[in-house]
Short mmCIF file of C-alpha atoms in Angstrom, two decimals:
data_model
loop_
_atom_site.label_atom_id
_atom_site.label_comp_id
_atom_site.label_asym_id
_atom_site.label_seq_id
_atom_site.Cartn_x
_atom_site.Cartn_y
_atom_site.Cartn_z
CA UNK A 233 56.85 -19.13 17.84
CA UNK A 234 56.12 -16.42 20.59
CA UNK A 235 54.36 -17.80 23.72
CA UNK A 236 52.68 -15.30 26.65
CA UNK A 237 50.48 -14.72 29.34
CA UNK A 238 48.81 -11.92 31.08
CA UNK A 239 48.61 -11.97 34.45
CA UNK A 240 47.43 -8.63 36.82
CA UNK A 241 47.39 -6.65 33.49
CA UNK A 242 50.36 -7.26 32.47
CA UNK A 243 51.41 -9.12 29.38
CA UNK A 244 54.61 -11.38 29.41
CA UNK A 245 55.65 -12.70 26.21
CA UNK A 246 58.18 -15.76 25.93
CA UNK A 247 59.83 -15.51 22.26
CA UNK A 248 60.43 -19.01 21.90
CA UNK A 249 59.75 -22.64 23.49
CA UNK A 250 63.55 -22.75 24.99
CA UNK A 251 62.99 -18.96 26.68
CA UNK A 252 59.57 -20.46 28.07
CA UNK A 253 61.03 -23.30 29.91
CA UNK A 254 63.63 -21.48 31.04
CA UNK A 255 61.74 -19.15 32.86
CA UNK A 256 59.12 -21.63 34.02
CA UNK A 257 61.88 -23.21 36.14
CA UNK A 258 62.28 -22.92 40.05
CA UNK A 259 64.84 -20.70 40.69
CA UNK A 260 68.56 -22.13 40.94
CA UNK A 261 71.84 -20.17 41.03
CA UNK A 262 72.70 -22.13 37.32
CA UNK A 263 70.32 -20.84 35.36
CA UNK A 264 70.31 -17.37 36.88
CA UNK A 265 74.53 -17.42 36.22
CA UNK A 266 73.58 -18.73 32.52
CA UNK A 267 71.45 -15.53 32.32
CA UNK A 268 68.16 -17.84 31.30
CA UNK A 269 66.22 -17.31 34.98
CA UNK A 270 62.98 -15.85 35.29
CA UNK A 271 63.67 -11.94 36.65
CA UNK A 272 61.04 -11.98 38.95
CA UNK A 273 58.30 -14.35 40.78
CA UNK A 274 55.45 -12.38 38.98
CA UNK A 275 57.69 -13.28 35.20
CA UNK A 276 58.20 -17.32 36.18
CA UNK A 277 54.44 -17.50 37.39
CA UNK A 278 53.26 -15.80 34.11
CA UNK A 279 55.78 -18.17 32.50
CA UNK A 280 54.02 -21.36 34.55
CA UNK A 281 50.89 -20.22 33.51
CA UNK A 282 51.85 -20.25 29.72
CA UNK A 283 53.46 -23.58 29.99
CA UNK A 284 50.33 -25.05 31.19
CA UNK A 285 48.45 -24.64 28.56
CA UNK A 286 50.96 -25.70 26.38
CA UNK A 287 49.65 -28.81 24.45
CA UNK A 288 52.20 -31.42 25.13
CA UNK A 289 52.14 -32.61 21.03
CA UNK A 290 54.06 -29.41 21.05
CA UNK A 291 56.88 -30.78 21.87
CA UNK A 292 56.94 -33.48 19.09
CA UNK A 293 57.06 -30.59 16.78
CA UNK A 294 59.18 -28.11 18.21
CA UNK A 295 62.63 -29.04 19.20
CA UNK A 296 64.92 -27.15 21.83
CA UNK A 297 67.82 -28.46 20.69
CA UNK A 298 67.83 -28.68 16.38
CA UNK A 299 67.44 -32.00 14.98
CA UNK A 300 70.84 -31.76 12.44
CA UNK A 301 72.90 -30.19 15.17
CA UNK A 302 72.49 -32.50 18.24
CA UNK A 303 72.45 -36.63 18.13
CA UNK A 304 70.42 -36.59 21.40
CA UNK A 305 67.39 -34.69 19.80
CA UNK A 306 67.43 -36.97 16.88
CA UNK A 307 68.07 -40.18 19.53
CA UNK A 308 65.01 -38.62 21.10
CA UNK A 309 62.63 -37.74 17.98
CA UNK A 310 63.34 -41.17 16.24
CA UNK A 311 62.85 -43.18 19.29
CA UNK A 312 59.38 -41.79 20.20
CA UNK A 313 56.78 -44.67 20.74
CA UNK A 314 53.57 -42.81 18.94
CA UNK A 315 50.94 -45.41 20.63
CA UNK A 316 52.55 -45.28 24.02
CA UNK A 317 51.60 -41.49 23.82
CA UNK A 318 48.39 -41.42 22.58
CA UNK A 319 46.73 -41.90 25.82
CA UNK A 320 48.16 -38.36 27.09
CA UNK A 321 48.26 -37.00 23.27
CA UNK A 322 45.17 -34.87 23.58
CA UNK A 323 46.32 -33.39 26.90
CA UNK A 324 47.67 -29.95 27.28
CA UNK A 325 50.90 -29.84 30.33
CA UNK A 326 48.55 -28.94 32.66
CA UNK A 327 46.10 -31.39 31.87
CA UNK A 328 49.47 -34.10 32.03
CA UNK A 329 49.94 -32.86 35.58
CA UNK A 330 46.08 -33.56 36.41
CA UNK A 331 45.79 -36.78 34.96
CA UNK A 332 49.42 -37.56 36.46
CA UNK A 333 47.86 -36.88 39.80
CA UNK A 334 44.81 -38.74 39.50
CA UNK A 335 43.61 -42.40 40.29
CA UNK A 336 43.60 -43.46 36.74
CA UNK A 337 47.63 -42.95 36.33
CA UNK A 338 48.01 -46.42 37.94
CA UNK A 339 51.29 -47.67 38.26
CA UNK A 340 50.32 -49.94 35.01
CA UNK A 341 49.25 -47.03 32.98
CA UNK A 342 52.32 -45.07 33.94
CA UNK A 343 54.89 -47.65 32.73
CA UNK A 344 52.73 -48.04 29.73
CA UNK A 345 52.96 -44.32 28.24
CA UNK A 346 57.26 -43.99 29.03
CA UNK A 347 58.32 -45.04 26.16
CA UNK A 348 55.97 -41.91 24.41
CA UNK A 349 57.08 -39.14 27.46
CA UNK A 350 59.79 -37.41 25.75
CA UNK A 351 62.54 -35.80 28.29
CA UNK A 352 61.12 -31.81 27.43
CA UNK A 353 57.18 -33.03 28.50
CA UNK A 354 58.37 -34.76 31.77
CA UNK A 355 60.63 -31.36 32.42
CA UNK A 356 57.54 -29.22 31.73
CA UNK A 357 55.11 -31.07 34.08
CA UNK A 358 57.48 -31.17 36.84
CA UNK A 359 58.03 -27.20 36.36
CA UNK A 360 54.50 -26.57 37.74
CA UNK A 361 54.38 -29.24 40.23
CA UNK A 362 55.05 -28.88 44.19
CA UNK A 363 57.10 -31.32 45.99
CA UNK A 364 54.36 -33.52 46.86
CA UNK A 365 53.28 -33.91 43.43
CA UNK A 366 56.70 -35.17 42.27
CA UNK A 367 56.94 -37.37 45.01
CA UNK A 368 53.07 -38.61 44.85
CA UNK A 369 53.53 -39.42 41.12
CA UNK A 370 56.90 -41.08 41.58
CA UNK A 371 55.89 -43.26 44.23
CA UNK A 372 53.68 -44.80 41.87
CA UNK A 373 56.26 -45.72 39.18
CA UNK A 374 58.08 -49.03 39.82
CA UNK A 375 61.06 -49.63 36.93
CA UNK A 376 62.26 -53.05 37.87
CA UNK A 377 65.84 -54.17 36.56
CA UNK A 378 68.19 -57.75 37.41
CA UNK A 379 71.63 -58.88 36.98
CA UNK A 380 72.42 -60.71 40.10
CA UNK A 381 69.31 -59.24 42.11
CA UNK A 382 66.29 -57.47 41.39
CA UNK A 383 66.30 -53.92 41.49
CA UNK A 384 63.11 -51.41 42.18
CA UNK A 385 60.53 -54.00 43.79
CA UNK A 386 57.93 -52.32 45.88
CA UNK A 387 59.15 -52.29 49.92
CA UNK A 388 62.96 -52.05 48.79
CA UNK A 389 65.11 -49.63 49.14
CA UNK A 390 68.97 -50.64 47.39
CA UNK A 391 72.17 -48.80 48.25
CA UNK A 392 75.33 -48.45 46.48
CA UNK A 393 78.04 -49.14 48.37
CA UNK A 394 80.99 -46.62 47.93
CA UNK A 395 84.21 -47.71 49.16
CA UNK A 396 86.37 -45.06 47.58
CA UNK A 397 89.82 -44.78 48.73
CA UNK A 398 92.46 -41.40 47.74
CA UNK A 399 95.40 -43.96 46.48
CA UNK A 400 93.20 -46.98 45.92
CA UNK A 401 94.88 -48.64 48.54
CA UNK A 402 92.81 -52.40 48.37
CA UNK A 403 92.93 -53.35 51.70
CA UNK A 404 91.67 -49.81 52.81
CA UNK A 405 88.61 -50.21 50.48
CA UNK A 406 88.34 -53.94 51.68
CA UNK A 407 88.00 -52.23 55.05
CA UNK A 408 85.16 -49.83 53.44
CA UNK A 409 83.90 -52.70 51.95
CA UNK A 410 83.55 -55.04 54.65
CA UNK A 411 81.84 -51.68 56.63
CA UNK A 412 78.97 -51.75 54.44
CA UNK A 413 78.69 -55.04 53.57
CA UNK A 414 78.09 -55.61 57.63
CA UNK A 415 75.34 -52.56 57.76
CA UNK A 416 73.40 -54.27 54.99
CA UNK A 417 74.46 -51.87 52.08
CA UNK A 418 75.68 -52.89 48.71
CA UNK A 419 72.43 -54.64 46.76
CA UNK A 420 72.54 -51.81 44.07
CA UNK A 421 76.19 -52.37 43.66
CA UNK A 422 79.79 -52.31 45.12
CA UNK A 423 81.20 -49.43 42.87
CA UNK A 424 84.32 -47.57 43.21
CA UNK A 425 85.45 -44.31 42.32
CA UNK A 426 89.53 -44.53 41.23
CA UNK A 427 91.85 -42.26 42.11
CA UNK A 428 93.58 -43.60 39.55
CA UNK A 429 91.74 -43.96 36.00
CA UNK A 430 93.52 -46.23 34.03
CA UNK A 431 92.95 -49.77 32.36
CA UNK A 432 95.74 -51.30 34.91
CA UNK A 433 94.08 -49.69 37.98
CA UNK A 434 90.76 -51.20 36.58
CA UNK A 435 91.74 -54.64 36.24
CA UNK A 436 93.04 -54.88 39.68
CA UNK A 437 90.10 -53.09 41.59
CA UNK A 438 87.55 -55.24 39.27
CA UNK A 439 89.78 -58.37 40.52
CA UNK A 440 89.99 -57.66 43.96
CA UNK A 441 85.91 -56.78 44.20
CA UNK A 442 85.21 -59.76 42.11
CA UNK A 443 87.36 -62.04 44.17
CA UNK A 444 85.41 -60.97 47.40
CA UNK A 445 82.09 -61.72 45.49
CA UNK A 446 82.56 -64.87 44.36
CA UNK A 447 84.43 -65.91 47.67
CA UNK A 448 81.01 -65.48 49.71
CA UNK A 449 78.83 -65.53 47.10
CA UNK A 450 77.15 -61.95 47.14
CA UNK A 451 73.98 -61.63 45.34
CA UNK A 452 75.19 -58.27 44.22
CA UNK A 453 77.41 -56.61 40.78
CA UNK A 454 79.95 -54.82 41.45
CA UNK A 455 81.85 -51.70 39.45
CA UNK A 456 84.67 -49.38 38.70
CA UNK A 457 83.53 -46.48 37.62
CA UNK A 458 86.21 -45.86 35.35
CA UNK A 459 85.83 -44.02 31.56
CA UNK A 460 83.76 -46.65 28.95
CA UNK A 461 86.61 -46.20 26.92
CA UNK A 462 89.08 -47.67 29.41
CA UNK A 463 85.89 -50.25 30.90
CA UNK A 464 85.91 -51.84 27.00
CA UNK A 465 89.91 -52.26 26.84
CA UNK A 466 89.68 -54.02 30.26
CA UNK A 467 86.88 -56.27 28.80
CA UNK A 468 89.00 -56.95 25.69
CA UNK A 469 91.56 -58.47 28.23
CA UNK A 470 88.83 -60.96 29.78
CA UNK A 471 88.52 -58.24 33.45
CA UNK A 472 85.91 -58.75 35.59
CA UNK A 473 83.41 -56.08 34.66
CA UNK A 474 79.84 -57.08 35.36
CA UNK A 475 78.28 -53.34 34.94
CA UNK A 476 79.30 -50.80 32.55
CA UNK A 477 79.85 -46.95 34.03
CA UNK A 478 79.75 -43.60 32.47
CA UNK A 479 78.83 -40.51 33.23
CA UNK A 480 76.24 -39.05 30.65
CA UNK A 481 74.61 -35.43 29.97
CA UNK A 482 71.68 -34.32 27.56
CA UNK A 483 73.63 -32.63 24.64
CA UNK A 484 75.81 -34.47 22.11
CA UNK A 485 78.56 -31.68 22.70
CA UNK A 486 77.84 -32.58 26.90
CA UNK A 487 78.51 -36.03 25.91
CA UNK A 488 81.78 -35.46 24.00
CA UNK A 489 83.29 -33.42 26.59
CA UNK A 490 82.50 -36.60 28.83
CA UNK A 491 84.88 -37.92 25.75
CA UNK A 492 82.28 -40.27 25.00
CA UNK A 493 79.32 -40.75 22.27
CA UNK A 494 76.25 -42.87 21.16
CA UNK A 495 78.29 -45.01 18.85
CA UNK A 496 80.63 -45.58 21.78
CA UNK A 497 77.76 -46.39 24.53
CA UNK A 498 76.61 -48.71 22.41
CA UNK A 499 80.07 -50.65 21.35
CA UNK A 500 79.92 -51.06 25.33
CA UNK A 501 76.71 -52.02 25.85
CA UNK A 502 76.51 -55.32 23.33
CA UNK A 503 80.05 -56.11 24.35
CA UNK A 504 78.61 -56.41 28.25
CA UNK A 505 75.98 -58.56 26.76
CA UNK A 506 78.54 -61.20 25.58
CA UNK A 507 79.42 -61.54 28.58
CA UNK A 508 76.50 -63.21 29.95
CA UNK A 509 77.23 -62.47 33.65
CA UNK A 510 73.83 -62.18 35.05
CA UNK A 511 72.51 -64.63 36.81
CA UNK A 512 69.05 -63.34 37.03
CA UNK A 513 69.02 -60.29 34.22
CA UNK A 514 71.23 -58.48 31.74
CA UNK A 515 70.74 -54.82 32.57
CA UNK A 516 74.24 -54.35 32.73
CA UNK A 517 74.60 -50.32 32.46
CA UNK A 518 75.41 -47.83 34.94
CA UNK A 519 74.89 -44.10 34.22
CA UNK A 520 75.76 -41.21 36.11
CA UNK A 521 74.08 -37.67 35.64
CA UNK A 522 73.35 -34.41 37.47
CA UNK A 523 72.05 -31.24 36.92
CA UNK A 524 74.63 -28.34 35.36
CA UNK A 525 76.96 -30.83 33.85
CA UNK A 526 76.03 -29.20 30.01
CA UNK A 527 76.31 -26.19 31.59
CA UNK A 528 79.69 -26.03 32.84
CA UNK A 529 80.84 -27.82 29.73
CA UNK A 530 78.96 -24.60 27.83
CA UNK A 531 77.12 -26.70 25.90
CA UNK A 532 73.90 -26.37 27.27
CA UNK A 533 72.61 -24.64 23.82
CA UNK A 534 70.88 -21.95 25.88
CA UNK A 535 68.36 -24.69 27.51
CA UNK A 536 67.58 -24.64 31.31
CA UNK A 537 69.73 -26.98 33.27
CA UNK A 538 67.06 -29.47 34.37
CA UNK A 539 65.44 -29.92 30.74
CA UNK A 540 69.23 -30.61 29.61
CA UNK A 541 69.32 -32.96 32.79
CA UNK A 542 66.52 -34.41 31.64
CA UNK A 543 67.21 -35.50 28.33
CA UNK A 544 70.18 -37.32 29.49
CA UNK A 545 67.42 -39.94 30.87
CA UNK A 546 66.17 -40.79 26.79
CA UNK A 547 70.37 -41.54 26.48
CA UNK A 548 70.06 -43.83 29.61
CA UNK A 549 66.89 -45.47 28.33
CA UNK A 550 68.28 -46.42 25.25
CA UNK A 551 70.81 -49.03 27.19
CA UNK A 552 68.23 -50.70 29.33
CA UNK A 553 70.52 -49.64 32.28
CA UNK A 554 70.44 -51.76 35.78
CA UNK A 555 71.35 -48.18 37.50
CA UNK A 556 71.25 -44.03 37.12
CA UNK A 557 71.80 -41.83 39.65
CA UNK A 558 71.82 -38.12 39.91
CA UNK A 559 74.83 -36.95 41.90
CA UNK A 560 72.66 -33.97 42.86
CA UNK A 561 74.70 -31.43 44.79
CA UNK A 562 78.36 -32.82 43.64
CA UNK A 563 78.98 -29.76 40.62
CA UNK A 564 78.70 -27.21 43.45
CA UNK A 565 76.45 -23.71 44.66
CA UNK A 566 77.31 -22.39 41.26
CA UNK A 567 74.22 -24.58 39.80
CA UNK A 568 72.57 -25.60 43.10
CA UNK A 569 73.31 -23.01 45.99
CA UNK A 570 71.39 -24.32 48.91
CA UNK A 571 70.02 -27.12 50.33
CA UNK A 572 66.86 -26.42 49.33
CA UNK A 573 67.95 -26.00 45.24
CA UNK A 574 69.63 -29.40 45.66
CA UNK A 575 66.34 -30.98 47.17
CA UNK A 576 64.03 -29.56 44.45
CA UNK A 577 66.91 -30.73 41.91
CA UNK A 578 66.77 -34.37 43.03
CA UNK A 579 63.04 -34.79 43.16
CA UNK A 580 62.46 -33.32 39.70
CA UNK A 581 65.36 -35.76 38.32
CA UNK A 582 63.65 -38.26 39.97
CA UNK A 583 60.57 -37.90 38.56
CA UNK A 584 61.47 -36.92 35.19
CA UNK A 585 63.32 -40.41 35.02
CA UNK A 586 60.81 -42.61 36.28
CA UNK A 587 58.25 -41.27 33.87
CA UNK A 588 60.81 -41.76 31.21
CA UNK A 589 60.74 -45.62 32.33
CA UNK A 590 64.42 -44.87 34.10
CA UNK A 591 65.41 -46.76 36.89
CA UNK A 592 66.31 -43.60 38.58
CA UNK A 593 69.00 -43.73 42.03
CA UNK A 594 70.51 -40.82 44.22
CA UNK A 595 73.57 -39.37 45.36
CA UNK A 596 72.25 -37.27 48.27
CA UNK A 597 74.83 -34.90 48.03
CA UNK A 598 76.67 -31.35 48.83
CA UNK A 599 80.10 -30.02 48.33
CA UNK A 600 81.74 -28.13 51.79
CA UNK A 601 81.41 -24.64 49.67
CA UNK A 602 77.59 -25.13 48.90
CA UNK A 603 74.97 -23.72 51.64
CA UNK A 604 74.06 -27.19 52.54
CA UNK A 605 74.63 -29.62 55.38
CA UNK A 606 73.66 -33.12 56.52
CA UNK A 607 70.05 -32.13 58.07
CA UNK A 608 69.38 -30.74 54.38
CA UNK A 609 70.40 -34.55 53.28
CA UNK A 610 68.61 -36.12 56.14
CA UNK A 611 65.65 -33.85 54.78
CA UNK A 612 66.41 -34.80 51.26
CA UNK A 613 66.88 -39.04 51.46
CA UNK A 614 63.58 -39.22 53.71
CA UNK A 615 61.52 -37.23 50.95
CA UNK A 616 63.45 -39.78 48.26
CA UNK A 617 62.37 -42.65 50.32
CA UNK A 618 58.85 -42.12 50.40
CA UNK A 619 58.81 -41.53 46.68
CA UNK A 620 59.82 -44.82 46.12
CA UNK A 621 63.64 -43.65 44.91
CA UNK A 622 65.12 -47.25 43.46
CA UNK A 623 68.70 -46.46 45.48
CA UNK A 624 70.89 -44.24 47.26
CA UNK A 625 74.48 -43.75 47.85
CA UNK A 626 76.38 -44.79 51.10
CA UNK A 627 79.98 -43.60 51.86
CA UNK A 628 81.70 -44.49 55.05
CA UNK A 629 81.12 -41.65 57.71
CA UNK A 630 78.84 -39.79 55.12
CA UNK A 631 82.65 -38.21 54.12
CA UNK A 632 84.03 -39.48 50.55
CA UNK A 633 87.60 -38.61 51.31
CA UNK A 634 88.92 -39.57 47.96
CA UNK A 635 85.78 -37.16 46.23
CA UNK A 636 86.10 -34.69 48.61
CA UNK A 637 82.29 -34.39 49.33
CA UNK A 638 79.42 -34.63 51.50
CA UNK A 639 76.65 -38.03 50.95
CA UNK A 640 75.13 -40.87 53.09
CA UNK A 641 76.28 -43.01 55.58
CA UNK A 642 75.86 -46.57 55.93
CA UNK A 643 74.13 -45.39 59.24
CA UNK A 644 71.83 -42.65 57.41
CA UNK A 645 70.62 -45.34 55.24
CA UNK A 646 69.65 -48.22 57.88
CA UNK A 647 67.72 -45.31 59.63
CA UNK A 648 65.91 -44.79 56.57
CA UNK A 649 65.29 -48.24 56.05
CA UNK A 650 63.72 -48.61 59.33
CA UNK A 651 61.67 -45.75 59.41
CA UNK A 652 60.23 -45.92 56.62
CA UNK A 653 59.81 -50.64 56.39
CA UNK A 654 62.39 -50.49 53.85
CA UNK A 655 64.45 -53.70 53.06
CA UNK A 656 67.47 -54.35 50.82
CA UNK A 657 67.01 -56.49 47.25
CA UNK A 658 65.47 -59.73 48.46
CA UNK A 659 67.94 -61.75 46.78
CA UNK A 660 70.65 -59.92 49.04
CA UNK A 661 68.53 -59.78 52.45
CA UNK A 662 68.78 -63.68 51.92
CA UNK A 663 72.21 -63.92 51.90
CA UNK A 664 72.96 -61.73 54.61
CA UNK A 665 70.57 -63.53 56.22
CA UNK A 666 72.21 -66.69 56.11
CA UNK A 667 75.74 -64.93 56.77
CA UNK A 668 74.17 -64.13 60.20
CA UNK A 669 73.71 -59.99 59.18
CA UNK A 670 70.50 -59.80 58.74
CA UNK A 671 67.59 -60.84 60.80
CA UNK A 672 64.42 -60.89 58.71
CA UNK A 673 62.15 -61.65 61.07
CA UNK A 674 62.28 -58.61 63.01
CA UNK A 675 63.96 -56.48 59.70
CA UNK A 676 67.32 -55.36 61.45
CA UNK A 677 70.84 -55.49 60.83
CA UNK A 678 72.54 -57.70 63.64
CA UNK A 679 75.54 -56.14 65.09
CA UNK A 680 77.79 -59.48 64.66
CA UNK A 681 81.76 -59.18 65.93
CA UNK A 682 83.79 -59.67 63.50
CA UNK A 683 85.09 -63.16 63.08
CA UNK A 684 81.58 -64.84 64.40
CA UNK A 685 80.93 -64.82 60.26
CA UNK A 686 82.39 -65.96 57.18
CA UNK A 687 82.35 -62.34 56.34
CA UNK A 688 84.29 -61.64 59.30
CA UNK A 689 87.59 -63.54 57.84
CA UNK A 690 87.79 -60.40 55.60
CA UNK A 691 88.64 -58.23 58.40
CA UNK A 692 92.02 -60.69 58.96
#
């Protein structure tokens, strides 16, 4: 079916759904290389225009990806909740975007409808919204998730702490550890990136995190963010694993070049559940997405990069995850070029998510080839903040020097807290609290010597 608009007296015509989204889409250096970009302002407005009118049952009927080719489309067509969506089923995309933006989308309402939001409407809406309007809607979406703390509460702002190391040397990421751990990061999780990915490498990262936990009883889960494959053989040997990481796109042929499938997330998923780890939950999942992973894998099936991105949030919903995070800027300036692509990028994911009933995190990111630098990020996790993003990243010195990219630091992320009233997980502001870290009263970070603490034996 043929879609168009005419705008100034010109007619643009849009030969299928796909080609409409497509060229609905802000502009980003991805879809332009992909050859699916709008040519011109005048086409992408006419395209916008289209798209709003759009009735969003459309979408239930007409698939981007085909149904018998693609196990995400039929994950996403045989999951949809018909009675969450009739509240919005009558409404066109722009009429989602005005009743998005109004006072009767309460928070309530908004978690009430997810499970009917399929990944394509929540990519349309957000392709003729500003900033502000993701951010406004967002901010009014809490998705709360527990293991050892509770995750997404209004006021809170978790951080992942990311002590990755280039060998995996442990006592340099106890260092990196012990770093954040004394700036208040970590409620989201301790997770580490190996150099190394391998079941061995695993066990004794999972061991030596676990160890630390346990030791001084941290409210917190921690992770290696090793391949599912290699997480499930290091369960079968009784490791440590509380959460379960992979990295996830929006296309079954995506997915399988991540070497991983449904079936698969799902063997991992109930075996996590045996576990019974949790002390307060059992969201025990961990995804990791980002816009122009489909593409790079060419398996984006001629679909814009942020619907594809998009759809990898119905894959993440159906684990009940504790944590997803965009790594926004990490693929490169081939998909996002600038800093203001890869700010766009992670408020869009970040919406699309949380209206998708995602408890959707950030890695506020750029690699040193992408026009991009750390006032772009500054920019970026302050917007985040006051949309009410669940978590962000922190990385020692805002450098990972095992990645090889630009993030947070531990620093970056206190200043956010304290700009914008911000506090960590409550469960894990009491216990640094009670180490002596953490002064609630007066919501700082105390700048304790090493040594005065329990915590401080670490250093030794």
């Amino acid at each position: 079916m043929a879609y168009g608009c005419t705008l100034r007296g010109e007619h643009y015509t849009f030969g299928d759904l796909k080609t409409l989204m497509a060229k609905a889409s802000p502009a980003r250096s991805g879809d332009e290389l992909a050859g699916l970009a709008a040519s011109s302002d005048a086409q992408r407005i006419a395209a916008r225009y289209a798209l709003a009118d759009l009735p969003l049952r459309t979408f239930l009927h007409e698939t981007l990806i085909p149904y018998e080719a693609d196990d995400v489309t039929r994950l996403i067509v045989d999951t949809h909740d018909a009675q969450a969506f009739s509240p919005v089923a009558s409404l066109t995309v722009g009429g989602f975007r005005d009743w998005l933006l109004s006072d009767e989308a309460t928070s309530e309402a908004l978690s009430s409808i997810a499970a009917g939001i399929t990944p394509e409407m929540a990519a349309a809406v957000s392709k003729i919204m500003r900033n502000q309007d993701l951010m406004t809607v967002s901010r009014k979406i809490r998705v709360i998730t527990k293991f050892r703390n509770t995750i997404g509460l209004e006021g809170c702002l978790a951080t992942r702490l990311q002590p990755n190391h280039p060998t995996d040397d442990l006592k340099g990421i106890a260092a990196s550890t012990l770093d954040g751990l004394l700036r208040g990061m970590g409620d989201a999780v301790i997770g580490i990136n190996p150099a190394t990915d391998s079941v061995s490498n695993g066990l004794a990262l999972l061991e030596m995190l676990d160890h630390a936990r346990q030791r001084y009883e941290i409210p917190t889960q921690t992770c290696v963010l090793t391949h599912v494959t290699n997480t499930i053989e290091i369960m079968n040997r009784g490791g440590a694993v509380d959460l379960v990481f992979q990295s996830i796109a929006g296309t079954q042929k995506a997915n399988e070049g991540f070497g991983v499938s449904l079936g698969i997330l799902k063997e991992a998923h109930e075996a996590a559940l045996t576990l019974n780890r949790g002390t307060l939950g059992n969201n025990v999942m961990y995804f990791e997405t980002g816009q122009g992973a489909a593409l790079s894998a060419e398996a984006h099936h001629g679909v814009d990069q942020q619907t594809v991105e998009a759809r990898a949030y119905a894959v993440a919903r159906a684990y009940n995850p504790l944590l997803v995070n965009t790594v926004v800027g990490f693929i490169g300036p081939e998909y996002l070029y600038d800093g203001k692509q890869i700010i766009r990028a992670a408020l869009e994911d970040h919406f699309c998510a949380k209206l998708l009933g995602v408890p959707m995190g950030c890695d506020a990111c750029y690699t040193n080839h992408a026009e991009a630098d750390q006032d772009d990020m500054d920019n970026l996790m302050v917007l985040l903040g006051a949309a009410g993003i669940t978590f962000l990243i922190g990385v020692p010195g805002a450098d990972d020097i095992m990645l090889n990219y630009q993030s947070l630091s531990f620093h970056d992320l206190l200043s956010l807290r304290k700009l914008l009233n911000l506090k960590p997980a409550p469960e894990f502001a009491g216990w640094l609290e009670r180490m002596g870290l953490y002064e609630a009263r007066n919501d700082r970070v105390l700048d304790v010597p090493p040594g005065k603490t329990l915590l401080g034996q670490m250093v030794r």
